[in-house]
């Protein structure tokens, strides 16, 4: 029986064939763990998986990291290098020097130090980012990956449920304190790592990626909470906006528009629809309500081993959704200097229709604690 990783490698090599890439070099980033289960440390010592188009893959790692690598003979062999060895030479030799290698794909996040050294040693004709090979493959999740994303979303949901239930005190606390509280809860619910916990209160709710700071949350304002972490390698990401007192009529109306936009975005996320159509469906509701200028970001992003990856739900992306595409639908409306709101869920495209992984209510929720 072939493992999921061996199947991934076969698809990678097929795509290299299609694109005419001779060798794929994977270092930092999520492509490497996706194929090998091993994540490279961001060190000054080189770790690199060498995948020739037709041949066997080899993982070149510093000797001191080797004990952490689990060799998988179906996918790759291990080649540890010692202090004093030149890992760039080793990679170049494995890649096949001597004019045969014309096109190289290298991890998007490889240190420039190594890319430049490799380019000096392997004068290939054309270098491109590995995401051109792996992006569209990684974007389509297999069953195991969908299960992992579902479990991570469920854990994030439990924290969002605590927020809506008033179990996370807001009024009188600083955004930073609430952010740290949310982070602790993400870990308590099963995440190994907190990736972010945005808490934007009052006027800060109008800044989509607000850095939670010392501002104390007051009664009678919106609080945008956008948080996620990594659980068994896969990411969660959810946003809920709550109010610390009954909102004004204007805030209520804006939130109703947002609820409808988010629902329309999800409904549009059917197999065969393009990413830009999903973006358009959410955006249309907001534009029709006169808030078009206030929706200042794309509708969503893919999610998997990384919190942001392909496919991006944005105008101009004509990639059609296929079963297994996993992404966020997260429209927001931001009135600069005044207030804003966002609702975000993770969705997986499926033959039976969009599968929403988050189940916490979108109803306007007043949390008076
Ligand atoms: Zn974001
Ligand atoms: Zn988010
Ligand atoms: Zn997101």
mmCIF file of C-alpha atoms and ligand atoms in Angstrom:
data_model
loop_
_atom_site.group_PDB
_atom_site.id
_atom_site.type_symbol
_atom_site.label_atom_id
_atom_site.label_comp_id
_atom_site.label_asym_id
_atom_site.label_seq_id
_atom_site.Cartn_x
_atom_site.Cartn_y
_atom_site.Cartn_z
ATOM 1 C CA UNK A 1 0.000 0.000 0.000
ATOM 2 C CA UNK A 2 1.392 3.399 -0.906
ATOM 3 C CA UNK A 3 1.413 6.018 1.810
ATOM 4 C CA UNK A 4 -0.189 9.442 1.423
ATOM 5 C CA UNK A 5 3.317 10.928 1.242
ATOM 6 C CA UNK A 6 4.448 8.531 -1.480
ATOM 7 C CA UNK A 7 1.333 9.458 -3.485
ATOM 8 C CA UNK A 8 2.143 13.144 -3.003
ATOM 9 C CA UNK A 9 5.693 12.607 -4.237
ATOM 10 C CA UNK A 10 4.400 10.796 -7.330
ATOM 11 C CA UNK A 11 2.098 13.730 -8.089
ATOM 12 C CA UNK A 12 4.930 16.201 -7.545
ATOM 13 C CA UNK A 13 7.148 14.322 -9.997
ATOM 14 C CA UNK A 14 4.309 14.166 -12.535
ATOM 15 C CA UNK A 15 3.863 17.904 -12.286
ATOM 16 C CA UNK A 16 7.614 18.468 -12.621
ATOM 17 C CA UNK A 17 7.376 16.486 -15.842
ATOM 18 C CA UNK A 18 4.488 18.679 -17.062
ATOM 19 C CA UNK A 19 6.306 21.899 -16.194
ATOM 20 C CA UNK A 20 9.677 20.688 -17.470
ATOM 21 C CA UNK A 21 11.422 21.069 -14.123
ATOM 22 C CA UNK A 22 14.554 18.968 -13.712
ATOM 23 C CA UNK A 23 14.999 19.164 -9.968
ATOM 24 C CA UNK A 24 13.004 20.378 -6.997
ATOM 25 C CA UNK A 25 14.878 21.646 -3.921
ATOM 26 C CA UNK A 26 12.867 21.962 -0.704
ATOM 27 C CA UNK A 27 14.160 23.698 2.394
ATOM 28 C CA UNK A 28 12.231 25.892 4.864
ATOM 29 C CA UNK A 29 8.450 26.070 4.638
ATOM 30 C CA UNK A 30 5.555 23.643 4.496
ATOM 31 C CA UNK A 31 6.394 21.780 1.252
ATOM 32 C CA UNK A 32 9.049 19.737 3.057
ATOM 33 C CA UNK A 33 6.864 18.455 5.941
ATOM 34 C CA UNK A 34 4.030 17.859 3.466
ATOM 35 C CA UNK A 35 6.276 15.411 1.592
ATOM 36 C CA UNK A 36 8.487 14.028 4.355
ATOM 37 C CA UNK A 37 6.832 14.714 7.721
ATOM 38 C CA UNK A 38 9.970 16.646 8.710
ATOM 39 C CA UNK A 39 10.064 20.404 9.151
ATOM 40 C CA UNK A 40 13.431 22.101 8.642
ATOM 41 C CA UNK A 41 14.714 24.320 11.435
ATOM 42 C CA UNK A 42 15.389 27.894 10.306
ATOM 43 C CA UNK A 43 19.135 27.440 10.811
ATOM 44 C CA UNK A 44 22.261 28.753 9.125
ATOM 45 C CA UNK A 45 22.991 25.070 8.359
ATOM 46 C CA UNK A 46 21.368 23.792 5.173
ATOM 47 C CA UNK A 47 18.525 21.270 5.188
ATOM 48 C CA UNK A 48 17.281 20.403 1.690
ATOM 49 C CA UNK A 49 15.245 17.690 0.039
ATOM 50 C CA UNK A 50 16.541 17.013 -3.465
ATOM 51 C CA UNK A 51 13.869 15.644 -5.794
ATOM 52 C CA UNK A 52 15.128 14.854 -9.304
ATOM 53 C CA UNK A 53 12.364 14.647 -11.911
ATOM 54 C CA UNK A 54 12.640 10.923 -12.449
ATOM 55 C CA UNK A 55 14.809 9.680 -9.618
ATOM 56 C CA UNK A 56 14.758 9.000 -5.900
ATOM 57 C CA UNK A 57 14.561 11.856 -3.395
ATOM 58 C CA UNK A 58 17.274 12.524 -0.807
ATOM 59 C CA UNK A 59 17.004 14.639 2.319
ATOM 60 C CA UNK A 60 20.262 16.446 3.055
ATOM 61 C CA UNK A 61 20.370 17.425 6.751
ATOM 62 C CA UNK A 62 22.994 18.608 9.233
ATOM 63 C CA UNK A 63 24.273 15.579 11.192
ATOM 64 C CA UNK A 64 23.034 17.043 14.496
ATOM 65 C CA UNK A 65 19.460 17.276 13.159
ATOM 66 C CA UNK A 66 19.473 13.762 11.700
ATOM 67 C CA UNK A 67 18.212 12.013 14.871
ATOM 68 C CA UNK A 68 14.937 13.941 14.507
ATOM 69 C CA UNK A 69 14.348 12.704 10.956
ATOM 70 C CA UNK A 70 12.306 9.613 10.372
ATOM 71 C CA UNK A 71 13.510 8.091 7.124
ATOM 72 C CA UNK A 72 10.730 6.938 4.794
ATOM 73 C CA UNK A 73 12.170 4.594 2.143
ATOM 74 C CA UNK A 74 9.019 5.047 0.017
ATOM 75 C CA UNK A 75 9.648 8.764 -0.170
ATOM 76 C CA UNK A 76 13.261 9.697 0.610
ATOM 77 C CA UNK A 77 16.657 8.585 1.840
ATOM 78 C CA UNK A 78 18.655 10.487 4.386
ATOM 79 C CA UNK A 79 22.047 12.061 3.688
ATOM 80 C CA UNK A 80 23.497 13.644 6.837
ATOM 81 C CA UNK A 81 26.353 16.103 6.401
ATOM 82 C CA UNK A 82 29.049 16.798 8.997
ATOM 83 C CA UNK A 83 30.716 20.022 10.040
ATOM 84 C CA UNK A 84 33.387 20.670 7.444
ATOM 85 C CA UNK A 85 31.332 19.209 4.569
ATOM 86 C CA UNK A 86 29.947 21.599 1.972
ATOM 87 C CA UNK A 87 26.188 20.894 1.871
ATOM 88 C CA UNK A 88 25.764 23.005 -1.260
ATOM 89 C CA UNK A 89 28.196 20.689 -3.089
ATOM 90 C CA UNK A 90 26.253 17.677 -1.812
ATOM 91 C CA UNK A 91 22.945 19.103 -3.035
ATOM 92 C CA UNK A 92 24.440 20.025 -6.403
ATOM 93 C CA UNK A 93 25.867 16.520 -6.827
ATOM 94 C CA UNK A 94 22.532 14.902 -5.972
ATOM 95 C CA UNK A 95 20.735 17.266 -8.323
ATOM 96 C CA UNK A 96 22.947 16.124 -11.191
ATOM 97 C CA UNK A 97 25.437 18.708 -12.353
ATOM 98 C CA UNK A 98 26.919 19.056 -15.804
ATOM 99 C CA UNK A 99 24.459 20.887 -18.003
ATOM 100 C CA UNK A 100 21.699 18.302 -17.603
ATOM 101 C CA UNK A 101 19.867 20.422 -15.051
ATOM 102 C CA UNK A 102 18.265 23.366 -16.793
ATOM 103 C CA UNK A 103 15.261 24.149 -14.667
ATOM 104 C CA UNK A 104 15.254 24.223 -10.884
ATOM 105 C CA UNK A 105 12.391 24.874 -8.484
ATOM 106 C CA UNK A 106 13.437 25.931 -4.990
ATOM 107 C CA UNK A 107 11.349 26.440 -1.805
ATOM 108 C CA UNK A 108 9.840 29.917 -1.680
ATOM 109 C CA UNK A 109 11.277 30.387 1.803
ATOM 110 C CA UNK A 110 14.827 29.101 1.261
ATOM 111 C CA UNK A 111 17.396 31.537 2.714
ATOM 112 C CA UNK A 112 18.867 33.757 -0.015
ATOM 113 C CA UNK A 113 22.323 32.699 1.243
ATOM 114 C CA UNK A 114 21.694 29.158 0.021
ATOM 115 C CA UNK A 115 19.877 30.111 -3.177
ATOM 116 C CA UNK A 116 22.795 32.314 -4.192
ATOM 117 C CA UNK A 117 25.369 29.620 -3.338
ATOM 118 C CA UNK A 118 23.355 27.003 -5.238
ATOM 119 C CA UNK A 119 23.004 29.290 -8.237
ATOM 120 C CA UNK A 120 26.767 29.786 -8.306
ATOM 121 C CA UNK A 121 27.313 26.011 -8.183
ATOM 122 C CA UNK A 122 24.426 24.942 -10.433
ATOM 123 C CA UNK A 123 24.164 27.407 -13.290
ATOM 124 C CA UNK A 124 20.707 26.226 -14.357
ATOM 125 C CA UNK A 125 18.873 28.213 -16.992
ATOM 126 C CA UNK A 126 15.795 28.967 -15.004
ATOM 127 C CA UNK A 127 14.944 29.074 -11.303
ATOM 128 C CA UNK A 128 11.418 29.269 -9.989
ATOM 129 C CA UNK A 129 9.648 29.034 -6.640
ATOM 130 C CA UNK A 130 8.585 25.537 -5.582
ATOM 131 C CA UNK A 131 5.040 26.812 -4.973
ATOM 132 C CA UNK A 132 4.560 26.680 -8.753
ATOM 133 C CA UNK A 133 4.908 22.918 -8.443
ATOM 134 C CA UNK A 134 3.436 22.234 -5.016
ATOM 135 C CA UNK A 135 0.896 25.050 -4.539
ATOM 136 C CA UNK A 136 -1.957 23.603 -6.604
ATOM 137 C CA UNK A 137 -1.264 20.100 -5.229
ATOM 138 C CA UNK A 138 -1.120 21.136 -1.575
ATOM 139 C CA UNK A 139 -4.279 23.236 -2.031
ATOM 140 C CA UNK A 140 -6.343 20.086 -2.601
ATOM 141 C CA UNK A 141 -6.574 18.249 0.704
ATOM 142 C CA UNK A 142 -6.861 14.493 0.976
ATOM 143 C CA UNK A 143 -9.192 12.809 3.447
ATOM 144 C CA UNK A 144 -6.639 12.708 6.265
ATOM 145 C CA UNK A 145 -5.888 16.390 5.825
ATOM 146 C CA UNK A 146 -9.583 17.332 5.853
ATOM 147 C CA UNK A 147 -9.913 15.357 9.098
ATOM 148 C CA UNK A 148 -6.978 17.242 10.605
ATOM 149 C CA UNK A 149 -8.431 20.609 9.530
ATOM 150 C CA UNK A 150 -11.826 19.597 10.940
ATOM 151 C CA UNK A 151 -10.278 18.728 14.309
ATOM 152 C CA UNK A 152 -8.318 22.003 14.439
ATOM 153 C CA UNK A 153 -11.452 23.995 13.537
ATOM 154 C CA UNK A 154 -13.451 22.191 16.221
ATOM 155 C CA UNK A 155 -10.817 23.139 18.811
ATOM 156 C CA UNK A 156 -10.909 26.792 17.693
ATOM 157 C CA UNK A 157 -14.717 26.604 17.768
ATOM 158 C CA UNK A 158 -14.647 25.665 21.440
ATOM 159 C CA UNK A 159 -12.696 28.838 22.191
ATOM 160 C CA UNK A 160 -15.038 30.943 20.029
ATOM 161 C CA UNK A 161 -17.957 29.364 21.901
ATOM 162 C CA UNK A 162 -16.383 30.470 25.180
ATOM 163 C CA UNK A 163 -16.061 34.002 23.784
ATOM 164 C CA UNK A 164 -19.724 34.177 22.758
ATOM 165 C CA UNK A 165 -20.871 32.649 26.047
ATOM 166 C CA UNK A 166 -19.107 35.387 28.015
ATOM 167 C CA UNK A 167 -16.549 33.017 29.547
ATOM 168 C CA UNK A 168 -13.724 35.260 28.355
ATOM 169 C CA UNK A 169 -13.967 38.567 30.239
ATOM 170 C CA UNK A 170 -13.576 41.612 27.982
ATOM 171 C CA UNK A 171 -14.629 44.843 29.667
ATOM 172 C CA UNK A 172 -11.787 46.486 31.601
ATOM 173 C CA UNK A 173 -9.121 44.148 30.259
ATOM 174 C CA UNK A 174 -6.517 45.169 27.717
ATOM 175 C CA UNK A 175 -6.638 43.722 24.216
ATOM 176 C CA UNK A 176 -3.290 42.075 24.956
ATOM 177 C CA UNK A 177 -4.652 40.305 28.044
ATOM 178 C CA UNK A 178 -7.645 39.010 26.096
ATOM 179 C CA UNK A 179 -5.351 37.911 23.251
ATOM 180 C CA UNK A 180 -3.153 35.956 25.691
ATOM 181 C CA UNK A 181 -6.233 34.426 27.303
ATOM 182 C CA UNK A 182 -7.495 33.273 23.882
ATOM 183 C CA UNK A 183 -4.042 31.855 23.112
ATOM 184 C CA UNK A 184 -3.983 29.826 26.343
ATOM 185 C CA UNK A 185 -7.433 28.477 25.534
ATOM 186 C CA UNK A 186 -6.382 27.447 22.016
ATOM 187 C CA UNK A 187 -3.608 25.358 23.576
ATOM 188 C CA UNK A 188 -5.934 24.005 26.288
ATOM 189 C CA UNK A 189 -8.306 22.853 23.525
ATOM 190 C CA UNK A 190 -5.611 20.860 21.744
ATOM 191 C CA UNK A 191 -3.463 23.182 19.629
ATOM 192 C CA UNK A 192 0.299 22.721 19.912
ATOM 193 C CA UNK A 193 0.977 26.269 18.782
ATOM 194 C CA UNK A 194 -0.819 29.620 18.732
ATOM 195 C CA UNK A 195 -0.296 31.365 15.403
ATOM 196 C CA UNK A 196 -2.131 34.611 16.170
ATOM 197 C CA UNK A 197 -4.897 36.031 18.339
ATOM 198 C CA UNK A 198 -6.017 39.402 17.031
ATOM 199 C CA UNK A 199 -8.208 41.393 19.413
ATOM 200 C CA UNK A 200 -9.353 44.757 18.032
ATOM 201 C CA UNK A 201 -11.699 46.776 20.214
ATOM 202 C CA UNK A 202 -13.566 50.026 19.589
ATOM 203 C CA UNK A 203 -11.857 52.021 16.814
ATOM 204 C CA UNK A 204 -9.198 49.275 16.545
ATOM 205 C CA UNK A 205 -11.891 46.929 15.224
ATOM 206 C CA UNK A 206 -11.611 48.887 11.953
ATOM 207 C CA UNK A 207 -8.011 47.667 11.476
ATOM 208 C CA UNK A 208 -8.158 44.108 10.067
ATOM 209 C CA UNK A 209 -4.749 42.941 11.335
ATOM 210 C CA UNK A 210 -4.669 45.046 14.476
ATOM 211 C CA UNK A 211 -1.833 44.179 16.873
ATOM 212 C CA UNK A 212 -3.511 43.721 20.273
ATOM 213 C CA UNK A 213 -2.133 46.367 22.589
ATOM 214 C CA UNK A 214 -2.670 48.109 25.899
ATOM 215 C CA UNK A 215 -6.073 49.591 25.047
ATOM 216 C CA UNK A 216 -8.653 48.679 27.687
ATOM 217 C CA UNK A 217 -11.903 47.348 26.293
ATOM 218 C CA UNK A 218 -14.906 49.462 27.245
ATOM 219 C CA UNK A 219 -18.602 48.766 27.470
ATOM 220 C CA UNK A 220 -20.557 49.497 24.303
ATOM 221 C CA UNK A 221 -18.105 48.660 21.543
ATOM 222 C CA UNK A 222 -17.403 45.936 19.014
ATOM 223 C CA UNK A 223 -14.508 43.536 19.631
ATOM 224 C CA UNK A 224 -13.131 41.652 16.627
ATOM 225 C CA UNK A 225 -11.403 38.425 17.693
ATOM 226 C CA UNK A 226 -9.514 36.545 14.962
ATOM 227 C CA UNK A 227 -7.453 33.610 16.156
ATOM 228 C CA UNK A 228 -5.942 30.316 15.170
ATOM 229 C CA UNK A 229 -3.210 27.837 15.850
ATOM 230 C CA UNK A 230 -1.635 24.634 14.645
ATOM 231 C CA UNK A 231 -2.903 21.241 15.739
ATOM 232 C CA UNK A 232 -1.148 18.066 14.568
ATOM 233 C CA UNK A 233 0.422 20.158 11.800
ATOM 234 C CA UNK A 234 -2.782 21.725 10.458
ATOM 235 C CA UNK A 235 -4.090 25.229 11.065
ATOM 236 C CA UNK A 236 -7.285 26.684 12.440
ATOM 237 C CA UNK A 237 -8.503 30.240 11.791
ATOM 238 C CA UNK A 238 -11.776 31.781 12.957
ATOM 239 C CA UNK A 239 -13.127 35.301 13.473
ATOM 240 C CA UNK A 240 -16.075 36.391 15.560
ATOM 241 C CA UNK A 241 -17.111 39.951 16.382
ATOM 242 C CA UNK A 242 -18.938 40.541 19.666
ATOM 243 C CA UNK A 243 -20.403 43.694 21.253
ATOM 244 C CA UNK A 244 -19.864 44.734 24.867
ATOM 245 C CA UNK A 245 -23.329 46.381 24.968
ATOM 246 C CA UNK A 246 -26.333 46.642 22.662
ATOM 247 C CA UNK A 247 -24.953 48.002 19.375
ATOM 248 C CA UNK A 248 -26.281 51.124 17.683
ATOM 249 C CA UNK A 249 -28.697 50.899 14.755
ATOM 250 C CA UNK A 250 -25.822 51.635 12.353
ATOM 251 C CA UNK A 251 -23.664 48.881 13.865
ATOM 252 C CA UNK A 252 -26.577 46.456 13.770
ATOM 253 C CA UNK A 253 -27.254 47.175 10.099
ATOM 254 C CA UNK A 254 -23.595 46.866 9.166
ATOM 255 C CA UNK A 255 -23.393 43.527 10.935
ATOM 256 C CA UNK A 256 -26.514 42.269 9.106
ATOM 257 C CA UNK A 257 -24.877 43.121 5.783
ATOM 258 C CA UNK A 258 -21.764 41.253 6.879
ATOM 259 C CA UNK A 259 -23.718 38.150 7.929
ATOM 260 C CA UNK A 260 -25.394 38.057 4.539
ATOM 261 C CA UNK A 261 -22.099 38.619 2.678
ATOM 262 C CA UNK A 262 -20.404 35.791 4.552
ATOM 263 C CA UNK A 263 -23.324 33.443 3.903
ATOM 264 C CA UNK A 264 -23.356 34.345 0.195
ATOM 265 C CA UNK A 265 -19.615 33.725 -0.031
ATOM 266 C CA UNK A 266 -20.013 30.271 1.495
ATOM 267 C CA UNK A 267 -23.021 29.441 -0.692
ATOM 268 C CA UNK A 268 -21.019 30.373 -3.798
ATOM 269 C CA UNK A 269 -18.160 28.024 -2.841
ATOM 270 C CA UNK A 270 -19.382 25.099 -4.910
ATOM 271 C CA UNK A 271 -17.204 22.772 -6.939
ATOM 272 C CA UNK A 272 -16.602 24.353 -10.348
ATOM 273 C CA UNK A 273 -17.010 27.959 -9.180
ATOM 274 C CA UNK A 274 -13.877 30.048 -9.501
ATOM 275 C CA UNK A 275 -12.161 31.627 -6.513
ATOM 276 C CA UNK A 276 -12.962 35.081 -7.847
ATOM 277 C CA UNK A 277 -16.644 34.177 -8.093
ATOM 278 C CA UNK A 278 -16.660 33.335 -4.380
ATOM 279 C CA UNK A 279 -14.983 36.665 -3.654
ATOM 280 C CA UNK A 280 -17.495 38.423 -5.916
ATOM 281 C CA UNK A 281 -20.498 36.812 -4.219
ATOM 282 C CA UNK A 282 -19.486 38.106 -0.786
ATOM 283 C CA UNK A 283 -18.326 41.462 -2.122
ATOM 284 C CA UNK A 284 -21.517 42.161 -4.070
ATOM 285 C CA UNK A 285 -23.640 42.108 -0.899
ATOM 286 C CA UNK A 286 -21.315 44.590 0.786
ATOM 287 C CA UNK A 287 -21.055 46.856 -2.270
ATOM 288 C CA UNK A 288 -24.822 46.841 -2.805
ATOM 289 C CA UNK A 289 -25.248 48.020 0.793
ATOM 290 C CA UNK A 290 -22.888 50.937 0.078
ATOM 291 C CA UNK A 291 -19.938 49.576 2.037
ATOM 292 C CA UNK A 292 -17.828 48.453 -0.945
ATOM 293 C CA UNK A 293 -14.982 50.842 -0.122
ATOM 294 C CA UNK A 294 -14.892 49.526 3.438
ATOM 295 C CA UNK A 295 -14.203 45.894 2.479
ATOM 296 C CA UNK A 296 -10.468 46.357 2.026
ATOM 297 C CA UNK A 297 -9.137 42.804 1.700
ATOM 298 C CA UNK A 298 -9.708 39.608 -0.268
ATOM 299 C CA UNK A 299 -12.530 37.330 0.877
ATOM 300 C CA UNK A 300 -10.261 34.502 1.955
ATOM 301 C CA UNK A 301 -7.162 32.337 1.734
ATOM 302 C CA UNK A 302 -6.382 28.655 1.537
ATOM 303 C CA UNK A 303 -5.435 26.890 4.753
ATOM 304 C CA UNK A 304 -3.597 23.689 5.581
ATOM 305 C CA UNK A 305 -0.076 23.185 6.903
ATOM 306 C CA UNK A 306 0.207 26.959 6.562
ATOM 307 C CA UNK A 307 -2.329 29.477 7.820
ATOM 308 C CA UNK A 308 -2.258 31.248 4.433
ATOM 309 C CA UNK A 309 -1.693 29.216 1.258
ATOM 310 C CA UNK A 310 -3.360 28.501 -2.089
ATOM 311 C CA UNK A 311 -6.098 28.964 -3.141
ATOM 312 C CA UNK A 312 -6.565 32.690 -2.526
ATOM 313 C CA UNK A 313 -10.199 33.819 -2.715
ATOM 314 C CA UNK A 314 -9.552 37.018 -4.580
ATOM 315 C CA UNK A 315 -10.556 38.853 -7.738
ATOM 316 C CA UNK A 316 -8.395 37.664 -10.637
ATOM 317 C CA UNK A 317 -7.984 34.102 -9.347
ATOM 318 C CA UNK A 318 -9.764 32.016 -11.974
ATOM 319 C CA UNK A 319 -8.833 28.668 -10.425
ATOM 320 C CA UNK A 320 -11.996 26.561 -10.214
ATOM 321 C CA UNK A 321 -12.786 24.914 -6.890
ATOM 322 C CA UNK A 322 -12.404 21.153 -6.766
ATOM 323 C CA UNK A 323 -13.304 18.761 -3.929
ATOM 324 C CA UNK A 324 -10.708 19.141 -1.188
ATOM 325 C CA UNK A 325 -9.938 22.834 -1.656
ATOM 326 C CA UNK A 326 -9.870 24.291 1.887
ATOM 327 C CA UNK A 327 -10.057 28.047 2.492
ATOM 328 C CA UNK A 328 -11.489 30.816 4.647
ATOM 329 C CA UNK A 329 -14.512 32.955 3.831
ATOM 330 C CA UNK A 330 -13.959 36.102 5.868
ATOM 331 C CA UNK A 331 -15.506 39.316 4.620
ATOM 332 C CA UNK A 332 -15.127 42.400 6.804
ATOM 333 C CA UNK A 333 -16.414 45.961 6.828
ATOM 334 C CA UNK A 334 -14.127 48.601 8.319
ATOM 335 C CA UNK A 335 -15.097 52.236 8.932
ATOM 336 C CA UNK A 336 -11.678 53.775 9.526
ATOM 337 C CA UNK A 337 -11.255 55.402 12.931
ATOM 338 C CA UNK A 338 -14.756 54.350 14.020
ATOM 339 C CA UNK A 339 -15.469 50.617 14.088
ATOM 340 C CA UNK A 340 -15.518 47.453 12.020
ATOM 341 C CA UNK A 341 -16.532 43.807 12.019
ATOM 342 C CA UNK A 342 -15.520 40.523 10.403
ATOM 343 C CA UNK A 343 -16.908 36.976 10.326
ATOM 344 C CA UNK A 344 -14.657 34.094 9.290
ATOM 345 C CA UNK A 345 -15.183 30.379 8.860
ATOM 346 C CA UNK A 346 -13.132 27.665 7.161
ATOM 347 C CA UNK A 347 -14.833 25.932 4.243
ATOM 348 C CA UNK A 348 -13.927 22.805 2.272
ATOM 349 C CA UNK A 349 -15.283 22.432 -1.253
ATOM 350 C CA UNK A 350 -17.016 19.083 -1.673
ATOM 351 C CA UNK A 351 -19.151 17.361 -4.291
ATOM 352 C CA UNK A 352 -22.177 17.545 -1.979
ATOM 353 C CA UNK A 353 -21.723 21.312 -1.527
ATOM 354 C CA UNK A 354 -19.630 23.614 0.648
ATOM 355 C CA UNK A 355 -18.630 21.954 3.916
ATOM 356 C CA UNK A 356 -18.252 24.529 6.689
ATOM 357 C CA UNK A 357 -15.809 23.409 9.382
ATOM 358 C CA UNK A 358 -16.752 26.057 11.971
ATOM 359 C CA UNK A 359 -20.121 25.809 13.649
ATOM 360 C CA UNK A 360 -20.162 28.659 16.164
ATOM 361 C CA UNK A 361 -23.112 31.043 15.694
ATOM 362 C CA UNK A 362 -22.871 34.185 13.553
ATOM 363 C CA UNK A 363 -25.765 35.823 15.408
ATOM 364 C CA UNK A 364 -25.136 39.299 16.760
ATOM 365 C CA UNK A 365 -23.879 38.579 20.261
ATOM 366 C CA UNK A 366 -23.703 40.977 23.184
ATOM 367 C CA UNK A 367 -21.135 40.015 25.816
ATOM 368 C CA UNK A 368 -21.533 42.262 28.860
ATOM 369 C CA UNK A 369 -18.560 41.001 30.838
HETATM 370 ZN ZN1 LIG B 1 -5.992 37.984 8.099
HETATM 371 ZN ZN1 LIG B 2 -8.443 34.770 10.688
HETATM 372 ZN ZN1 LIG B 3 -8.083 33.915 7.821
#
